[in-house]
Every structure is written in C-alpha cells, then in structure tokens.
Coordinates of C-alpha atoms and ligand atoms in Angstrom, one line a residue:
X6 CA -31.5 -65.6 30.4
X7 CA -28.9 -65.4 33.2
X8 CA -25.6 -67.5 32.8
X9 CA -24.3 -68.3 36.3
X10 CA -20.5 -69.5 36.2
X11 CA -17.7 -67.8 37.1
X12 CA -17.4 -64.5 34.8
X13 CA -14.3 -63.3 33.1
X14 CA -13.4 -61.0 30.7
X15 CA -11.4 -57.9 29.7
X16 CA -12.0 -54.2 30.1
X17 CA -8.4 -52.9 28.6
X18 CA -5.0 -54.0 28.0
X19 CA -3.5 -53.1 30.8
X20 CA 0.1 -53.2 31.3
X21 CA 1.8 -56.6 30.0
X22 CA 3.7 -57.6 33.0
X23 CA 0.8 -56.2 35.6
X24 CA -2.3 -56.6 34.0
X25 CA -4.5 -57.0 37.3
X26 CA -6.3 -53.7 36.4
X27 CA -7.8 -54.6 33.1
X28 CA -10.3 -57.6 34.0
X29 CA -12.8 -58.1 35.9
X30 CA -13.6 -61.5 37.3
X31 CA -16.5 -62.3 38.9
X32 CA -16.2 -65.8 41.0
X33 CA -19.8 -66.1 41.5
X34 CA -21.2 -64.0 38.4
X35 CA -24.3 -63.8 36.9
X36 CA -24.0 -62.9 32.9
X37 CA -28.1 -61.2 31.8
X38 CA -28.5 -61.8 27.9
X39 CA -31.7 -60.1 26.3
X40 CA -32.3 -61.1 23.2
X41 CA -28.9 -61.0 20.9
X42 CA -27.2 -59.0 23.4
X43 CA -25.7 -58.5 27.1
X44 CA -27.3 -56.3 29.0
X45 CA -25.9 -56.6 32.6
X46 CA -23.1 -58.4 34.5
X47 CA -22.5 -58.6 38.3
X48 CA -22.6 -60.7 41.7
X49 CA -25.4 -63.4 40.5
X50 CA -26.9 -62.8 44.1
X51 CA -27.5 -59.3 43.2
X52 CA -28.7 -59.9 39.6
X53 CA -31.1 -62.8 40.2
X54 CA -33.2 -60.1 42.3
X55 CA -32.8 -57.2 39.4
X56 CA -34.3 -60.3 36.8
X57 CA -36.4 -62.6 38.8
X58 CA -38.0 -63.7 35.8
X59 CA -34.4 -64.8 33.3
X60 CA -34.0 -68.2 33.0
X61 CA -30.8 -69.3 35.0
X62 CA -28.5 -71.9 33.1
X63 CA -25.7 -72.8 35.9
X64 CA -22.1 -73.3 34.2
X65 CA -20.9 -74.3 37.5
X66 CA -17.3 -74.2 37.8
X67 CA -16.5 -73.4 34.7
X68 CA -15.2 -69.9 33.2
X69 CA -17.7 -68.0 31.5
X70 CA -15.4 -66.1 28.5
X71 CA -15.9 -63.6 25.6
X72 CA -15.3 -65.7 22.1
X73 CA -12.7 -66.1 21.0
X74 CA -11.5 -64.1 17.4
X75 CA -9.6 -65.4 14.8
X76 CA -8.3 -62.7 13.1
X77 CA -6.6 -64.9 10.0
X78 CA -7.4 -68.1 8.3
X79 CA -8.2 -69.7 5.1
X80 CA -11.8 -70.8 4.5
X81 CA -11.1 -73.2 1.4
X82 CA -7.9 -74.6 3.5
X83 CA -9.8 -77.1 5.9
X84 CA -8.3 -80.1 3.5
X85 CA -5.1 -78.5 3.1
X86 CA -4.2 -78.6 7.3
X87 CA -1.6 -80.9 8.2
X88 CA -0.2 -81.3 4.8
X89 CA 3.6 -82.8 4.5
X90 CA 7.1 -81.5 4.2
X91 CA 7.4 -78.1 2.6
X92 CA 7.5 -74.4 3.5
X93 CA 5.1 -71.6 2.2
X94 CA 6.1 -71.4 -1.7
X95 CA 6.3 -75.2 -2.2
X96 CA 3.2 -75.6 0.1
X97 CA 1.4 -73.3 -1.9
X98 CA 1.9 -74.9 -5.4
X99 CA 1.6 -78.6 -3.7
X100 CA -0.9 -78.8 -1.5
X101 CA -2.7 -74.7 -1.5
X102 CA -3.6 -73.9 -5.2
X103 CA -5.1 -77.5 -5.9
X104 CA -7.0 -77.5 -3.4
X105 CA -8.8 -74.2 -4.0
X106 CA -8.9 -75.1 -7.5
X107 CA -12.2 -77.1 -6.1
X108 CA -14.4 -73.8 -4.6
X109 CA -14.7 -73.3 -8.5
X110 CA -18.1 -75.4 -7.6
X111 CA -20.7 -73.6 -5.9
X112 CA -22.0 -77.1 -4.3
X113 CA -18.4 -77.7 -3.2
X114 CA -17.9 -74.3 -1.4
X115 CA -20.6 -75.0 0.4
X116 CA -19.8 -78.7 1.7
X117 CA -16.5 -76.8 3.2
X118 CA -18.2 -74.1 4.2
X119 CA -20.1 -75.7 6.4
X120 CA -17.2 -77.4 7.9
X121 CA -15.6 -74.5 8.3
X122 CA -18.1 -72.7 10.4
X123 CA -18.5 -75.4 12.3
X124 CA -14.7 -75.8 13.1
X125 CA -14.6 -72.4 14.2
X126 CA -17.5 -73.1 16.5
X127 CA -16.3 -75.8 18.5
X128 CA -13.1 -74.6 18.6
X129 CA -14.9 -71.3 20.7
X130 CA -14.2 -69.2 18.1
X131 CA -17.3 -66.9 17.4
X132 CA -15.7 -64.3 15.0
X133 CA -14.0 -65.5 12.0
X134 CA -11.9 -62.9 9.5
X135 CA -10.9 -65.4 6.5
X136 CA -9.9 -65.3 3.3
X137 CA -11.5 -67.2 0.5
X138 CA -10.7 -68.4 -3.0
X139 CA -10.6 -66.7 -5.9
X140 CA -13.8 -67.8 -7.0
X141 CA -16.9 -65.2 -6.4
X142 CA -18.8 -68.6 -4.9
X143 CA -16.5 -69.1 -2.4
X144 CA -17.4 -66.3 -0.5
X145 CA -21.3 -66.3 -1.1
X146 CA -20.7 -70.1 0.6
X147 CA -19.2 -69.2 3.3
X148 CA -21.2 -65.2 4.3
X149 CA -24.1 -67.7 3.7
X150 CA -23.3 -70.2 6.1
X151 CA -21.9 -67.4 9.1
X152 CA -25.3 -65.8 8.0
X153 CA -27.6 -69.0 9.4
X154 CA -25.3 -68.5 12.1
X155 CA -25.7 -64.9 13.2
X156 CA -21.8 -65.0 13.3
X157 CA -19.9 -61.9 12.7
X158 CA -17.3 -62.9 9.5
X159 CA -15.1 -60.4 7.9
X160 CA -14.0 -62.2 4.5
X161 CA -13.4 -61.6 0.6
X162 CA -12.3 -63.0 -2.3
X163 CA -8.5 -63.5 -3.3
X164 CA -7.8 -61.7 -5.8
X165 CA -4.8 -62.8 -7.5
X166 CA -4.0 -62.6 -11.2
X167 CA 0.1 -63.7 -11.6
X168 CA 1.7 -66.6 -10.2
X169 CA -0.6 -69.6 -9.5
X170 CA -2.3 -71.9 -11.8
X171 CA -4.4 -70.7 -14.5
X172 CA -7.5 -71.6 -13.3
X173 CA -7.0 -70.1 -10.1
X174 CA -6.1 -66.0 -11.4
X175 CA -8.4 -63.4 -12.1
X176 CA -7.5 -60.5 -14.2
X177 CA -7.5 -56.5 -12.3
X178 CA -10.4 -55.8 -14.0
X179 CA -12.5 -59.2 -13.0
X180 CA -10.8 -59.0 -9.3
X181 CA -12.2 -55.4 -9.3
X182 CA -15.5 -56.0 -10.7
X183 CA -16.0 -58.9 -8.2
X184 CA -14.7 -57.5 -5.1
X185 CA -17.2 -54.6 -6.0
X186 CA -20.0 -56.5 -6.9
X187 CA -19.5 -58.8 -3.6
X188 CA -19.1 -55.6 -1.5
X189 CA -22.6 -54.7 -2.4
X190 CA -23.8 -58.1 -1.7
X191 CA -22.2 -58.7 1.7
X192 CA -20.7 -55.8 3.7
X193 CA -22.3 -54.8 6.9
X194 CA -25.1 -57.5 6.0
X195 CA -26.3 -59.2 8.9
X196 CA -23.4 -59.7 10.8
X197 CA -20.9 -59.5 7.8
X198 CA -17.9 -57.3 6.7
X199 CA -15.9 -56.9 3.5
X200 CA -12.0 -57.5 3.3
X201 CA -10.7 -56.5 0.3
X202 CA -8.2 -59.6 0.3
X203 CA -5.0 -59.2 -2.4
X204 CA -3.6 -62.7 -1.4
X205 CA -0.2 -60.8 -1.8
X206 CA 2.5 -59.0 -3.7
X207 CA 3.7 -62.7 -5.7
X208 CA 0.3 -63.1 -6.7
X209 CA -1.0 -59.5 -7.5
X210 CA 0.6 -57.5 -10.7
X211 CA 1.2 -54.1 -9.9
X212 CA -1.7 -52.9 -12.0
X213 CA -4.1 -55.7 -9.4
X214 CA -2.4 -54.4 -6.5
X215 CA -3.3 -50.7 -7.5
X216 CA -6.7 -51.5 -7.8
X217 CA -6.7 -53.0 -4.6
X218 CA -5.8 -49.4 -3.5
X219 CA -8.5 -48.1 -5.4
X220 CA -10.7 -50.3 -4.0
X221 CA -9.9 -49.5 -0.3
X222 CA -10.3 -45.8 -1.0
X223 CA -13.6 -45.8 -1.9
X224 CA -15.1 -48.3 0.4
X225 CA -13.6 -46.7 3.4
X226 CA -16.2 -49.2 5.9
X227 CA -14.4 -52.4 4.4
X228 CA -11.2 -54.3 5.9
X229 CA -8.4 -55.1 4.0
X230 CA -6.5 -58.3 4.4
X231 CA -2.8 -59.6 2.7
X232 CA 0.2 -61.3 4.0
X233 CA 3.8 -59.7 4.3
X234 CA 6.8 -60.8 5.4
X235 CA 6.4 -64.7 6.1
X236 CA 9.3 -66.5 4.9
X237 CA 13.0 -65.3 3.4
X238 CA 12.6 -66.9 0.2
X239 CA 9.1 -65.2 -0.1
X240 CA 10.3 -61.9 0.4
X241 CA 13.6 -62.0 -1.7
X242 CA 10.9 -63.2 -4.6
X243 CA 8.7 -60.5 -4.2
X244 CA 11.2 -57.8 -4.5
X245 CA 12.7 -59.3 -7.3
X246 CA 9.3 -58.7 -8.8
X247 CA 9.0 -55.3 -7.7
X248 CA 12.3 -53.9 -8.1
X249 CA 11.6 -50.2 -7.0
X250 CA 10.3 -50.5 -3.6
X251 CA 12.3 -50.3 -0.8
X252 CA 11.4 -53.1 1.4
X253 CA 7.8 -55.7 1.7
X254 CA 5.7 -53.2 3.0
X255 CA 6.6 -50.0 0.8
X256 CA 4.7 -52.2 -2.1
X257 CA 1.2 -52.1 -0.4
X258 CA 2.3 -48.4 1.0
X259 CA 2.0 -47.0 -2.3
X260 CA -0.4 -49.1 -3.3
X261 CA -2.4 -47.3 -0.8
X262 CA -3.6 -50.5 1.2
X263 CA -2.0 -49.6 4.4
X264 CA -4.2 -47.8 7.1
X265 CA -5.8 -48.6 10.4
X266 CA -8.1 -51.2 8.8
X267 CA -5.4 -53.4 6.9
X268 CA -4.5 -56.8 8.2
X269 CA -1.1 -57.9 7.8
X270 CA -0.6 -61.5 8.2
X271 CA 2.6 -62.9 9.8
X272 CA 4.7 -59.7 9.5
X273 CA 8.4 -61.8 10.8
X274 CA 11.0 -60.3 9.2
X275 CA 10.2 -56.6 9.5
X276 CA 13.2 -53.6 9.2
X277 CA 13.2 -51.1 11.1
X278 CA 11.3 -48.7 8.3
X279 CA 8.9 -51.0 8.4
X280 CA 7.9 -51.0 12.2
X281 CA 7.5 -47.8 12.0
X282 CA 5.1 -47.9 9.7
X283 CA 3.3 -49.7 11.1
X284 CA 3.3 -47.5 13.8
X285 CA 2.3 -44.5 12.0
X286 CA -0.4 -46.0 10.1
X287 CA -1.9 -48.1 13.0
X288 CA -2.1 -51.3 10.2
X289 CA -2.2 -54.7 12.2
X290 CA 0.5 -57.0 12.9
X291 CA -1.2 -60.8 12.7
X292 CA 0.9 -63.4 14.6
X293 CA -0.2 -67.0 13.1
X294 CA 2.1 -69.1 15.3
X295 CA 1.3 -72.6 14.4
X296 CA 1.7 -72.0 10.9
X297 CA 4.9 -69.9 11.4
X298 CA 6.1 -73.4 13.0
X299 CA 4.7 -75.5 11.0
X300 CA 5.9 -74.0 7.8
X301 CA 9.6 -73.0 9.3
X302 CA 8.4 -69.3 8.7
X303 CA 10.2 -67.7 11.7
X304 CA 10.0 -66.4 15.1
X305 CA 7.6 -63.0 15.0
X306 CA 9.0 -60.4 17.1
X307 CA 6.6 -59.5 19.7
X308 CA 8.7 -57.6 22.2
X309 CA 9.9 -55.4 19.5
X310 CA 6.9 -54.3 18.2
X311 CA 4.6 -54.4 21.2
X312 CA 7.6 -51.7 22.0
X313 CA 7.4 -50.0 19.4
X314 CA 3.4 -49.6 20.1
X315 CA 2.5 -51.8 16.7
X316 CA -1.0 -52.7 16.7
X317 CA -0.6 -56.7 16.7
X318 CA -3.4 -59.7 16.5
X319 CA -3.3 -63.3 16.6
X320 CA -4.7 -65.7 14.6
X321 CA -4.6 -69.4 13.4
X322 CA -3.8 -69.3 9.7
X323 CA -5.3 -72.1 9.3
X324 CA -4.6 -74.3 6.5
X325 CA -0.8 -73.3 7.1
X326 CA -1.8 -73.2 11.2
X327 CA -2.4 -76.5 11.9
X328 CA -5.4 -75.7 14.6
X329 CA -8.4 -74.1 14.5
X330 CA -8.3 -73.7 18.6
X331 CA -7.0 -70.3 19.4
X332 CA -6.2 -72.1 23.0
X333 CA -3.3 -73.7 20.8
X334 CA -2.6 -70.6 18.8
X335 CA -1.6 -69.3 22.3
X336 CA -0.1 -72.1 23.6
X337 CA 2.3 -71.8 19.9
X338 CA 2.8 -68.2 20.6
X339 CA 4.2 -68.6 24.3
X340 CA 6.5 -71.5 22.7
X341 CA 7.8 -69.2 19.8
X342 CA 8.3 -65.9 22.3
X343 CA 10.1 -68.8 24.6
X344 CA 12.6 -69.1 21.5
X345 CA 13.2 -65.7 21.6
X346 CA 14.0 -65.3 25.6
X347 CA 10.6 -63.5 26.5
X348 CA 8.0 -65.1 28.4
X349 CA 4.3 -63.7 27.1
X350 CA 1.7 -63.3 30.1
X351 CA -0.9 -65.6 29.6
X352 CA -3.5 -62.9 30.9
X353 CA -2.1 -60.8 28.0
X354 CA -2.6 -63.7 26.0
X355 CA -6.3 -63.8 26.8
X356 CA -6.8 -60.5 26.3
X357 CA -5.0 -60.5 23.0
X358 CA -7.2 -63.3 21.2
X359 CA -10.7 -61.4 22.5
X360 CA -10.5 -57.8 23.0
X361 CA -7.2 -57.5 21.3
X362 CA -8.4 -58.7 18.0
X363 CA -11.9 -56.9 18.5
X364 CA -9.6 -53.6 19.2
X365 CA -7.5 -53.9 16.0
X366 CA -11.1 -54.5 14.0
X367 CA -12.5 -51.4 15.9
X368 CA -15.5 -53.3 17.0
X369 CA -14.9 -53.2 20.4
X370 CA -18.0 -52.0 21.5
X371 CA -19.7 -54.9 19.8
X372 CA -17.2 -58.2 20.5
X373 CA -14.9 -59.0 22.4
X374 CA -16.1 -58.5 25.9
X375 CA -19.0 -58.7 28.3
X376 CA -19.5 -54.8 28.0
X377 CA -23.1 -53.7 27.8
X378 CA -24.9 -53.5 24.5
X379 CA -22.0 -56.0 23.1
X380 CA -23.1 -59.0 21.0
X381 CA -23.4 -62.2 23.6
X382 CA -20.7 -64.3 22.0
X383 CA -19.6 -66.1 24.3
X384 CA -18.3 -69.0 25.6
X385 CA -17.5 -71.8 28.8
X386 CA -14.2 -72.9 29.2
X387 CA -13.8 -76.2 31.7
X388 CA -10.2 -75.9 32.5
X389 CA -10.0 -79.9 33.5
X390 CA -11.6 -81.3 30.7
X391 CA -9.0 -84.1 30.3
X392 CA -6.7 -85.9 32.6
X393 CA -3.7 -84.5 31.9
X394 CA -5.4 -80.9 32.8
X395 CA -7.5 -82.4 35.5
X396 CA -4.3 -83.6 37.6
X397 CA -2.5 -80.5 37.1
X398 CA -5.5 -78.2 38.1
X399 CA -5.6 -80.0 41.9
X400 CA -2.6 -77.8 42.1
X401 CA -3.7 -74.8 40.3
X402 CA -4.3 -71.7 43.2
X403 CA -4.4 -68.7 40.8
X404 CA -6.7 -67.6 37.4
X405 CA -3.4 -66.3 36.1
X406 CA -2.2 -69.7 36.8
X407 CA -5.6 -70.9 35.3
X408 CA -5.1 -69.6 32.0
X409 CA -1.6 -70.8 31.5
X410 CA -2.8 -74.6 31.9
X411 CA -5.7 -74.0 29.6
X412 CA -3.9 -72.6 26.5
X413 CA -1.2 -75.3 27.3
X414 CA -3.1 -78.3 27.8
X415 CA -6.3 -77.4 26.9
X416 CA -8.2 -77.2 23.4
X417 CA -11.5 -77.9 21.3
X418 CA -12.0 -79.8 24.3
X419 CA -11.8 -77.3 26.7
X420 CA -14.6 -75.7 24.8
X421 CA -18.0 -76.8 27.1
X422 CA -20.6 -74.4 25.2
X423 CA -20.5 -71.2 22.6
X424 CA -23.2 -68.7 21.9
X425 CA -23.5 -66.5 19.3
X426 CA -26.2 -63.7 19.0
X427 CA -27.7 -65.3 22.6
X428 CA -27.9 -68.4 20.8
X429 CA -27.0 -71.6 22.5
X430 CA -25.0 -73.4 19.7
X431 CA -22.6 -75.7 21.0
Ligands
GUN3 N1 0.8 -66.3 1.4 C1 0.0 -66.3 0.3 N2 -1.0 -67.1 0.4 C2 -0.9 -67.8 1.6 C3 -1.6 -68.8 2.3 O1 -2.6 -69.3 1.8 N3 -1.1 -69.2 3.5 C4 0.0 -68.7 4.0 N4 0.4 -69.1 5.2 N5 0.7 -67.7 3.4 C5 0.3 -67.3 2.2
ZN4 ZN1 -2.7 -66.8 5.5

C-alpha cells in the first residue's frame, strides 16, 4: 500500500540549534509499504506511477511520522500512575511494590498486559523497552501480548533480592536462573529483545548485581536496563550500602553492567567522573521527565551532557511518568530544560523520541525512520485535533513551529492512526 499524507521523518541528528539538514519532509509524499516493511518514499506523483497497483490510503493533512519509542517504562505500573504525595522511596513501598505484588498471577499479568500494549498503541508508541516484575510470568504476559502485536519490545524481569517486600525478591541464584531461562525463551523472538533488568543498586545485593555482570557478558545480543541517580535521598542510600564505590555509577562499573547497550534511567545528579563515563562507555542517558516532576526527582542536565557527547534517550517512566504519550514526555522535557535556562529544539525533540532512541538501541536500520528495508511503524499525527490546538494552528506558518504546538498541546489525541509491521492497528 501507498500512504499519501504529508511525510516526515529523520535521516540524522543534525546540529541542535540548525537541524534543517537531517530531515526530510515531503509535503505531498507518498510512503510504499510491502508487506512488513518500507520499501520506497518520495513525491506521491512520482510514486503512484512506480506502483500503479498499491492501494492508496490518503492521510490528508495530516503528518505521516516514524513511531514513536519509549525507551523506559514499567509494564506492571499501569495502576500505579497518578498515585498521591510521595517521592521515589516512599512511592516505591506505598504505592510500587503492592502493586507488583499482583503479576505473581499469571491470569493477572496478562489482564495488564494487555492494557499495557494497548496504552502504548494509542499513545503512537510502537516500540516499547519496559521493565517487568519480578515474577517470571510477568514477562511471558507481556512478550506474549507485543508478540500478537508484531511490536518490537525489549523487556526482562526485575531482579531484585534485598530491600522490598518478601514476596517480591528473588535470590542471585533464582534472578540468574530466570533471566537465563527467559533469555532462551524470548530474545530476538519475533520482534523481541532481552534486558537484563537489575531494578537497581537498593534492591540488588552485591553478589545479584555481580551476576547481573555475568549475565551481560555472556549474552552480549541482550540490553541491559537499571536506574541511577534519580533522587538525593536514593543515592545517599545506596552508597551507604555500598561503601567502597566512589560514586552511583562506579557500583554497576565494576559490576560490569556498563557498556554501549546499558540503559540508564534518569541519570540527574551525575559528577563529573560520572559523565565521562558515560562518555567513554557510550551507556545511555534516559530522561523520564514527567516522572522526574512528578516525583520531585530533579532537573536532568541535558546541555551538559549533550556537551559532553553522552548518548541520551527519552522515555516516559511510566508508573512514576504520569503519561504514556511521548508528545507529553516532550512537552515535560522542554518545561524542565526551561527551569534550567536552555530552550530544547522541538525538531531535536522529534528526532530524539524516534531515531534518537532507535540510535542508542542500535536498531536504526530497522526503527525509527522511513529508511528503506525499516520496519513500517508508523504513525499520523493531526496537529489540530482539539480546539485549543485547532485555534492556535490558523496561525501556525512553519513545521518547526508545527512540532512545538503538537508536543505542547497535543497528545493520545493527536494520535489519528499507528501501524506496526504494515499493520493498520489503530
Ligand atoms: N527505581 C527503582 N525502581 C523504580 C521504579 O519502579 N520507578 C522509578 N521511577 N524509579 C525506580
Ligand atoms: Zn523506572
């Protein structure tokens, strides 16, 4: 089929304040999709005569854009959003543990993981990397469900054995077992990857965390995903628990969990040290800006490690974000970089939340973009979907001018269809 619509999407990152060389944007554009895949973009004049036979669907006005990818969130967490009043270790023994107490039931994981997937999908977001709960179900629920999907989902089991309620730890040897055993099962099935996930340094003894190390070593195809640095009280915790380190990161550094596949998320109150770490290991920075307002986490630092030429993603965080829309997640990023005097480009903002996050998973060449041979996830963004937007867009006379009205007053709304795999789904 040919999608008609007017065509955008990114080809590099260009240069943050002048990124008119790394998109291309077709006004009238026709989009060919074969099967699960693109296979051709261009003038839709030109292209209608190269398939005469594609079925045409006409998006009209509306922008015809990569999907989005949501490089952070917490499956069993959709009934934990928008819970009252505390900050992350409070939140996490209130509201957090309880609740993923539940995945314990194979028929419950699956209830929420079908929720889940279908959050993500009307939200526009076609590639998902989320953590799960401790339980081995969990994550059979939910690679399941992205499976009947043909949605690409990067995920794993927490493995946490100090720290939380009984019922929710493992032990090294069971997190090891079971992160191999679902390894096995899942990674590179269908569209599916392993992260090996320790929830964190609180959670993890040394002897899990080491584990975790071994774990990465000899699955060198799988993702690993933890969080660092999200709150003050968090991090003066976790050193108190692992005395000999020098600083957050040094823990998973020796603990040989930090390479070019490990996603940090949050990373706010970095040292210098730190960043350059970072740096050297080319291990992924994760902004989750609606949860690092909504929990009072902090302000990330993006000019100072976009300088320092960190590789950095963006991502919801959901149950601690408090949207599933990455159109929001941008929209809280501009606000939080806004707190700290620097105004992010909303192009680089688009760029960040597709090709961005498909770059820091090194699966560019599949997601991300309209290149040829790349999945066809896509979606169609209608930039005056309510009133508020509608009104404002009589004004509107540039795309960079575009964007910033969608992520700012735009959402799930916003969203008019989604493919995945070539498949119409919303
Ligand atoms: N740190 C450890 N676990 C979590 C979690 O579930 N959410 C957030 N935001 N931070 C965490
Ligand atoms: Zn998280």
């Amino acid at each position: 089929m040919i999608l008609k619509g007017r065509i955008f999407h990114f080809l590099d990152k260009g240069n943050i304040d002048n990124p008119e060389n790394s998109f291309e944007y077709i006004e009238k554009g026709g989009l060919v999709i074969s099967g699960e895949k693109i296979i051709d973009i261009g003038e839709f004049n030109k292209i209608i005569l190269q398939y005469p036979n594609y079925e045409v669907i006409d998006h009209k006005n509306n922008i015809i854009f990569p999907g989005f990818i949501d490089l952070h969130n917490h499956f069993p967490q959709v009934q934990v959003i928008g819970s009252y009043g505390t900050q992350l270790l409070e939140w996490l023994r209130k509201y957090t543990f309880p609740e993923e107490s539940k995945f314990i039931s194979k028929d419950y994981s699956k209830q929420q993981a079908k929720k889940f997937i279908k959050l993500l999908i009307s939200n526009g977001t076609t590639t998902s990397v989320s953590f799960c709960s401790v339980h081995k179900e969990s994550v059979n629920a939910l690679f399941e469900e992205a499976s009947k999907k043909n949605m690409c989902m990067i995920a794993g089991k927490v493995m946490m054995d100090r720290n939380a309620p009984k019922n929710l730890l493992d032990t090294p040897q069971t997190s090891f077992q079971d992160t191999q055993d679902l390894i096995s099962k899942w990674h590179k099935k269908n569209r599916n990857f392993y992260a090996i996930t320790p929830r964190f340094a609180i959670t993890s003894s040394p002897e899990q965390l080491k584990l975790a190390g071994d774990l990465s070593n000899s699955n060198p195809t799988c993702y690993i995903q933890t969080h660092l640095s999200e709150n003050r009280d968090e991090i003066e915790y976790t050193l108190s628990l692992y005395p000999k380190f020098t600083h957050y990161l040094d823990i998973y550094l020796k603990n040989g969990i930090v390479n070019e596949r490990s996603l940090m998320g949050h990373s706010i109150h970095l040292n210098d040290d730190e960043i350059s770490i970072f740096n050297q290991t080319r291990a992924v920075a994760v902004h989750c800006p609606t949860s690092n307002l909504f929990l009072g986490s902090g302000l990330f630092p993006f000019e100072k490690l976009y300088n320092s030429n960190v590789k950095l993603g963006i991502s919801t965080d959901v149950g601690g974000g408090t949207s599933y829309s990455m159109l929001n997640t941008l929209d809280a990023a501009y606000k939080i970089q806004q707190f700290r005097n620097f105004s992010l480009n909303p192009k680089y903002s688009f760029y960040w939340s597709t090709l961005g996050n498909a770059k820091s998973l090194g699966l560019e060449d599949e997601i991300g973009s309209f290149k040829k041979g790349s999945f066809a996830d896509i979606i169609v963004l209608d930039s005056s979907s309510d009133m508020v937007s509608k009104i404002r867009m009589e004004t509107c006379e540039t795309l960079a001018e575009e964007l910033f009205i969608l992520q700012t007053l735009g959402g799930a709304h916003s969203i008019k269809s989604v493919y995945i795999a070539g498949k119409l789904l919303l």
